[in-house]
Structures are given as C-alpha cells and as structure tokens.
XYZ file of N, CA and C in Angstrom:
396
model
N -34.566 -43.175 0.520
C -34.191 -42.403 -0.641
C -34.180 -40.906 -0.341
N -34.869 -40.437 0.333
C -34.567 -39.049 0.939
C -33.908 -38.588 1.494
N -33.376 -39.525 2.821
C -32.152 -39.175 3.554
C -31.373 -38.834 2.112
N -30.319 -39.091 1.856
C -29.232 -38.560 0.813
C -30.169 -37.489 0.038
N -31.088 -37.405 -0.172
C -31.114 -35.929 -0.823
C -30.937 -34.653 -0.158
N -31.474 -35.175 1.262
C -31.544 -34.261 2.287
C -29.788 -33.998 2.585
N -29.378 -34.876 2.660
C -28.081 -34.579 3.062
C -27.090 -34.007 1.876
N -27.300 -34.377 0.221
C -27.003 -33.212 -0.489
C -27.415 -31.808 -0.120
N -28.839 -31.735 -0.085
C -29.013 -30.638 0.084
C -28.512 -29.632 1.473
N -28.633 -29.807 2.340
C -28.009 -29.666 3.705
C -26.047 -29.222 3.369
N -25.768 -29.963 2.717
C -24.363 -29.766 2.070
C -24.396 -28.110 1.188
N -25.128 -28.103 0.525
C -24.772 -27.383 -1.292
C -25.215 -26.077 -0.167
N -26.396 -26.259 0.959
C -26.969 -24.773 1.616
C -25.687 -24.731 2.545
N -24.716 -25.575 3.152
C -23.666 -25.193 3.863
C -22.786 -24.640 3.112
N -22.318 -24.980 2.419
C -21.532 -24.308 1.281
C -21.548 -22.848 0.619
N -22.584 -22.434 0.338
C -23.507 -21.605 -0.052
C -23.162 -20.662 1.089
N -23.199 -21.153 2.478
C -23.025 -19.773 3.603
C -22.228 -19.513 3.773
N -20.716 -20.760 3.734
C -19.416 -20.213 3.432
C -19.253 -19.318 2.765
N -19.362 -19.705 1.500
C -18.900 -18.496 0.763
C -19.842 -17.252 0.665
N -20.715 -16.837 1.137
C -21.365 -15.550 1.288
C -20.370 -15.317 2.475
N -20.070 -15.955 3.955
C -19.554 -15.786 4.860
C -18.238 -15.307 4.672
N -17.436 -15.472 3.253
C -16.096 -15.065 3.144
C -16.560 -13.750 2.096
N -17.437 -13.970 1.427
C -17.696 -12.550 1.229
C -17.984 -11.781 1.616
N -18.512 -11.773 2.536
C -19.003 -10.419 3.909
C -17.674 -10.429 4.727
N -16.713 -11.016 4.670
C -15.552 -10.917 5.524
C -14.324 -9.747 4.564
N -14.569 -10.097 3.458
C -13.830 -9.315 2.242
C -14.370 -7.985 2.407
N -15.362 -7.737 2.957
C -16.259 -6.395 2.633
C -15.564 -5.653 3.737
N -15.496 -6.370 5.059
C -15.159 -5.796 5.736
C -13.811 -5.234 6.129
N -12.809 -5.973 5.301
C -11.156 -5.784 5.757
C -11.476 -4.400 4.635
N -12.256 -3.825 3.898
C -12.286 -2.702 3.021
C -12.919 -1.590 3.818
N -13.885 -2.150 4.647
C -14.372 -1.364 5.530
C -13.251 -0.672 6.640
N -12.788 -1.570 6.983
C -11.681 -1.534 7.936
C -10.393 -0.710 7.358
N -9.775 -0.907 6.443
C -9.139 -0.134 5.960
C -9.312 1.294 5.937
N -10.712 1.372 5.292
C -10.848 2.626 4.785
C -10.918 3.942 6.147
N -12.047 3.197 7.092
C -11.751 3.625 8.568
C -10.943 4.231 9.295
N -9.070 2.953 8.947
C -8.278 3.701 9.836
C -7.674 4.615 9.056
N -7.837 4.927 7.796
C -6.998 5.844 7.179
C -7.665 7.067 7.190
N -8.758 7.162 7.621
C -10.085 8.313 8.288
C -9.610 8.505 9.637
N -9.684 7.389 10.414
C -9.074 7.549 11.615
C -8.203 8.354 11.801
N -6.686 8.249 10.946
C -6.057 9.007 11.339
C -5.984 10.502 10.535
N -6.985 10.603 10.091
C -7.111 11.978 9.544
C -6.198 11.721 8.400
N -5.846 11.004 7.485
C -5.222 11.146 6.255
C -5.741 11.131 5.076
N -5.750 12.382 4.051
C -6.152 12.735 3.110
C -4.903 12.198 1.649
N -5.600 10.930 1.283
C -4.396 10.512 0.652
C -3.882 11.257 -0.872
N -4.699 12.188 -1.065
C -4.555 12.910 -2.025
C -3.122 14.110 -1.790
N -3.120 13.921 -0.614
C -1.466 14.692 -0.161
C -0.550 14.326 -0.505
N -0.882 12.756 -0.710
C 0.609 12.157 -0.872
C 1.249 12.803 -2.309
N 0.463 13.263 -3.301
C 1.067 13.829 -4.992
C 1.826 15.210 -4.168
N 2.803 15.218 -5.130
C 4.099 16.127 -5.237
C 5.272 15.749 -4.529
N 6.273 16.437 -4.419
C 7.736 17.040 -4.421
C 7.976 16.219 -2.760
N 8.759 15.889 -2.366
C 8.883 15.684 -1.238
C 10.418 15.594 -0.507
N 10.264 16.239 0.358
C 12.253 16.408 0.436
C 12.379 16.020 1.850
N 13.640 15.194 1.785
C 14.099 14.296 3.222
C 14.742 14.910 4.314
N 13.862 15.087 5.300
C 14.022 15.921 6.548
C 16.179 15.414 7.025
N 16.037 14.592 7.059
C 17.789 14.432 7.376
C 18.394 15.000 6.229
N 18.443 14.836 5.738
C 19.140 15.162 3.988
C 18.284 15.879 2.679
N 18.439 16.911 3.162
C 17.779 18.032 1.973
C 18.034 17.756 0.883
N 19.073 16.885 0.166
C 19.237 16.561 -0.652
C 18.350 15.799 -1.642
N 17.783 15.163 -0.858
C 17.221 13.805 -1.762
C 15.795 13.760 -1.603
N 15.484 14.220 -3.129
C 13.605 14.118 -2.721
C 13.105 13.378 -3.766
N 12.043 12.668 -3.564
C 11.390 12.387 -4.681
C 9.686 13.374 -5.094
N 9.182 12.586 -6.157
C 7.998 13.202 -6.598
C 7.246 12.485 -6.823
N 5.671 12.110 -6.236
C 4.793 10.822 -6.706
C 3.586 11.637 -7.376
N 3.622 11.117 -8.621
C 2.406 11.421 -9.488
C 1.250 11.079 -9.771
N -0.074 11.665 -9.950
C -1.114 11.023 -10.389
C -1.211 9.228 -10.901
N -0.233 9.664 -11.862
C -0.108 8.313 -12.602
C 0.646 7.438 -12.151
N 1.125 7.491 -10.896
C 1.666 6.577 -10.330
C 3.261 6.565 -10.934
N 3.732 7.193 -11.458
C 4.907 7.257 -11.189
C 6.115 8.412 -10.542
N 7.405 7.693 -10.321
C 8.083 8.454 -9.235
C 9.433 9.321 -10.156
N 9.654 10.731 -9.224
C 10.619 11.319 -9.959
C 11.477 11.456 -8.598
N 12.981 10.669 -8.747
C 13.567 10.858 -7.830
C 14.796 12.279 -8.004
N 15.281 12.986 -7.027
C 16.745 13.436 -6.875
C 17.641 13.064 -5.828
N 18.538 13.149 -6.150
C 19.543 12.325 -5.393
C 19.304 10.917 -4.567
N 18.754 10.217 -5.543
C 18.344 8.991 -4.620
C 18.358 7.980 -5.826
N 19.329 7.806 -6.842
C 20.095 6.912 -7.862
C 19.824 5.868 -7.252
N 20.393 5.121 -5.921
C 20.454 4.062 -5.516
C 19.496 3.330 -5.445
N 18.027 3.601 -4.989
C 17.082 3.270 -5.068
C 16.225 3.016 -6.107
N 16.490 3.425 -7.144
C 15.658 3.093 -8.695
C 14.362 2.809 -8.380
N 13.405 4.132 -8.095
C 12.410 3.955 -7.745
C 11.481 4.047 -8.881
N 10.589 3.206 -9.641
C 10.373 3.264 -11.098
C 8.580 3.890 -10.859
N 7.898 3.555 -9.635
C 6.173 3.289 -9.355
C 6.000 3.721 -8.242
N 4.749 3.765 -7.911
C 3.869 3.439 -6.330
C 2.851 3.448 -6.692
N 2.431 2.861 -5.419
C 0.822 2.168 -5.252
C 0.542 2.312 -3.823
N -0.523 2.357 -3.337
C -0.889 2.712 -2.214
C -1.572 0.981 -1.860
N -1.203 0.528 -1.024
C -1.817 -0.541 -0.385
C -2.388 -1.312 0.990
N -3.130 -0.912 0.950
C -3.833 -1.066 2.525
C -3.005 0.806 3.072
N -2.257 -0.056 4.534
C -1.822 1.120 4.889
C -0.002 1.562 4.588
N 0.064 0.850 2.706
C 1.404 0.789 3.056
C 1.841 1.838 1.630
N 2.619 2.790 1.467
C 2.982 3.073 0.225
C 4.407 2.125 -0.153
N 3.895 1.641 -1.590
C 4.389 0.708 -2.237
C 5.826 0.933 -3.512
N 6.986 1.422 -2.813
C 7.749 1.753 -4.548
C 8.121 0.610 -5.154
N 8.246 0.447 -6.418
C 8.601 -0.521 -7.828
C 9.624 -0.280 -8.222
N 11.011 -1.178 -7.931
C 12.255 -0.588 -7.910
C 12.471 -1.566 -9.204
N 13.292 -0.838 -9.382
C 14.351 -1.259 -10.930
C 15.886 -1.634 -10.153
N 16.530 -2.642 -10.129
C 17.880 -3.222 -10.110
C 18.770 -3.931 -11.032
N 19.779 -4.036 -10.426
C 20.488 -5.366 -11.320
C 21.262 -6.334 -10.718
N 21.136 -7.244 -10.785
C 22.234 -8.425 -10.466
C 23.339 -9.404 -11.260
N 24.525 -8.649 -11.308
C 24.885 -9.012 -12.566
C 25.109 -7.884 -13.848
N 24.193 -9.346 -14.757
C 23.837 -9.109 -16.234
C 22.058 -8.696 -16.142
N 21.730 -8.771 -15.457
C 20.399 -9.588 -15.418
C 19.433 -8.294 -14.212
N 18.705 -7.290 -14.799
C 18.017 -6.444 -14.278
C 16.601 -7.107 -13.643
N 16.468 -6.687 -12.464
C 15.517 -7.101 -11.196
C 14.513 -5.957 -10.957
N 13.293 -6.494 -10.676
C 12.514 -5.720 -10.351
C 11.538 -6.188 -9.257
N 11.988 -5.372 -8.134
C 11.366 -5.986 -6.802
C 10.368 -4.519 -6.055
N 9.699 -4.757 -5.027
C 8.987 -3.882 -4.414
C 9.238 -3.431 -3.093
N 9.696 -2.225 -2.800
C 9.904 -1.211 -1.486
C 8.643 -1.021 -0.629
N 8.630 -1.899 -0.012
C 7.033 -1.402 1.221
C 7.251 -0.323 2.612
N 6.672 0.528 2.657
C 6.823 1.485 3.812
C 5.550 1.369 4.701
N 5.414 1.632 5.895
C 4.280 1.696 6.391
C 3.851 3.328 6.115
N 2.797 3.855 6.264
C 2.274 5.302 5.833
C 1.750 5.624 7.402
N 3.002 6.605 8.048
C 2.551 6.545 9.412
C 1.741 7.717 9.759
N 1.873 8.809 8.914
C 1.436 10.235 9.315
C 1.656 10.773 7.791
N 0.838 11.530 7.380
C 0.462 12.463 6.059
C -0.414 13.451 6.126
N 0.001 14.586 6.120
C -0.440 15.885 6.347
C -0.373 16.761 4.953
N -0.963 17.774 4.939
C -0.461 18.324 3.195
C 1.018 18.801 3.367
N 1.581 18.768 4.653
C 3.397 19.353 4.455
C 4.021 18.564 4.854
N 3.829 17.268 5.351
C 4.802 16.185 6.299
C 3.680 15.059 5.882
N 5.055 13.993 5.311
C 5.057 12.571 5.476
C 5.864 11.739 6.542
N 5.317 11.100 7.165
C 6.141 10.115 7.601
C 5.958 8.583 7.224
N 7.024 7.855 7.048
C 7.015 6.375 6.678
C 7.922 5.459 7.239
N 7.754 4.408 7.725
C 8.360 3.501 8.320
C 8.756 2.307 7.723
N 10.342 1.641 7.666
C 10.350 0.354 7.649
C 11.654 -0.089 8.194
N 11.262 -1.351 8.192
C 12.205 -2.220 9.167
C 12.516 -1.629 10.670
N 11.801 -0.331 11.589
C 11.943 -0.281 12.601
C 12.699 1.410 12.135
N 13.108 1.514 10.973
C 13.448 3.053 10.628
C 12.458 4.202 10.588
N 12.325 5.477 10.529
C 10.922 6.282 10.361
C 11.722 7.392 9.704
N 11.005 7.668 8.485
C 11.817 8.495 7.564
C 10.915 9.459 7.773
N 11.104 11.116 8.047
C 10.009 12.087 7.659
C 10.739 12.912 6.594
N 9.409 13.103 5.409
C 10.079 13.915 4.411
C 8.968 15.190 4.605
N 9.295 16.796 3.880
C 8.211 17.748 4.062
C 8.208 18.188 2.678
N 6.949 18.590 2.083
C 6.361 18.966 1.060
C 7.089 20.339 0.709
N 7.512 20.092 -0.554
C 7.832 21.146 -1.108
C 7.271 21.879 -2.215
C-alpha cells in the first residue's frame, strides 16, 4: 500500500520541479534580453521622436510615448502603432484587401539606436533613419 503512494508522491514532487524549472527559464530569456539591449549600449528611450530616412529625406515618421506613429510621405505603409519586442520594433499596419480592411504587423530588427541614428533591418534590407 505504500509503494503507490510513494510513487504519487515522487510524481506531484516531479512535476512541481518542472514547472518551477520553466519558470526560472522565463526569468531568464528577460534577463537575457534586457542584457543585450545594455550590451549594445541602447537607450530605448531614443527611439521617441521625428525620424527621417537617410536614402529619402522625404519620408519620416514619428513614434510616441503612447505608442503611436505619425508618418510623412510614407501613405503606403499605414503605419497605425509600435511596440518594442524583444529586440524587434514592431509597426501595426492598417490595409485593405478589396472591400475588407486588414490589419497585420511590420517587424524590424532594432540594429543600432543612438539619440541621432536608427538603424533597422528586415528581410536582409537595413534602413538607417537620423533624428530630427
């Protein structure tokens, strides 16, 4: 009659270390994060204001406190948000297909941020914009 209690119990304490074990693993991808964005010396509080596109002076946007974006000359993109995630800045685009308006998400990697120069990457492109 003990064996099986023992072996509940032996169970419910394995269990039990899993999940502390995935919680100390959660702690750490935050740890880790936070690290390389220290690492590379980025003060993400740079990223707010004006920002104008080193190829094309034309087209800048603006990211706000509140998380939202003010674009110029950049209609095409219907950039509505951002969010900062891990190491990626995140825009919240507004589209349409059709009849029927879409709302999907722009991921960049956040390669370099300085208080006068951004740089961001995707799909193998590297956009630098400078603070205005």
């Amino acid at each position: 009659m003990n064996l099986p209690k023992s072996i509940i119990a032996i169970c419910i304490i394995s269990l039990l270390n899993t999940a502390c074990e995935k919680e100390s693993n959660q702690d750490n991808v935050v740890e880790t994060t936070t690290t390389m964005a220290e690492r590379k010396g980025m003060n993400l509080t740079n990223l707010l204001g004006t920002w104008v596109n080193q190829a094309d002076s034309e087209k800048s946007f603006a990211l706000y406190n509140d998380g939202s974006v003010a674009q110029n000359n950049m209609k095409e993109l219907a950039l509505k948000d951002w969010t900062l995630e891990d190491n990626q800045l995140v825009f919240a685009r507004k589209g349409s297909e059709g009849e029927q308006t879409v709302m999907n998400a722009q991921k960049y990697e956040l390669i370099d941020l300085t208080e006068t120069e951004l740089i961001i990457a995707k799909d193998g492109d590297t956009l630098t914009y400078h603070k205005q």
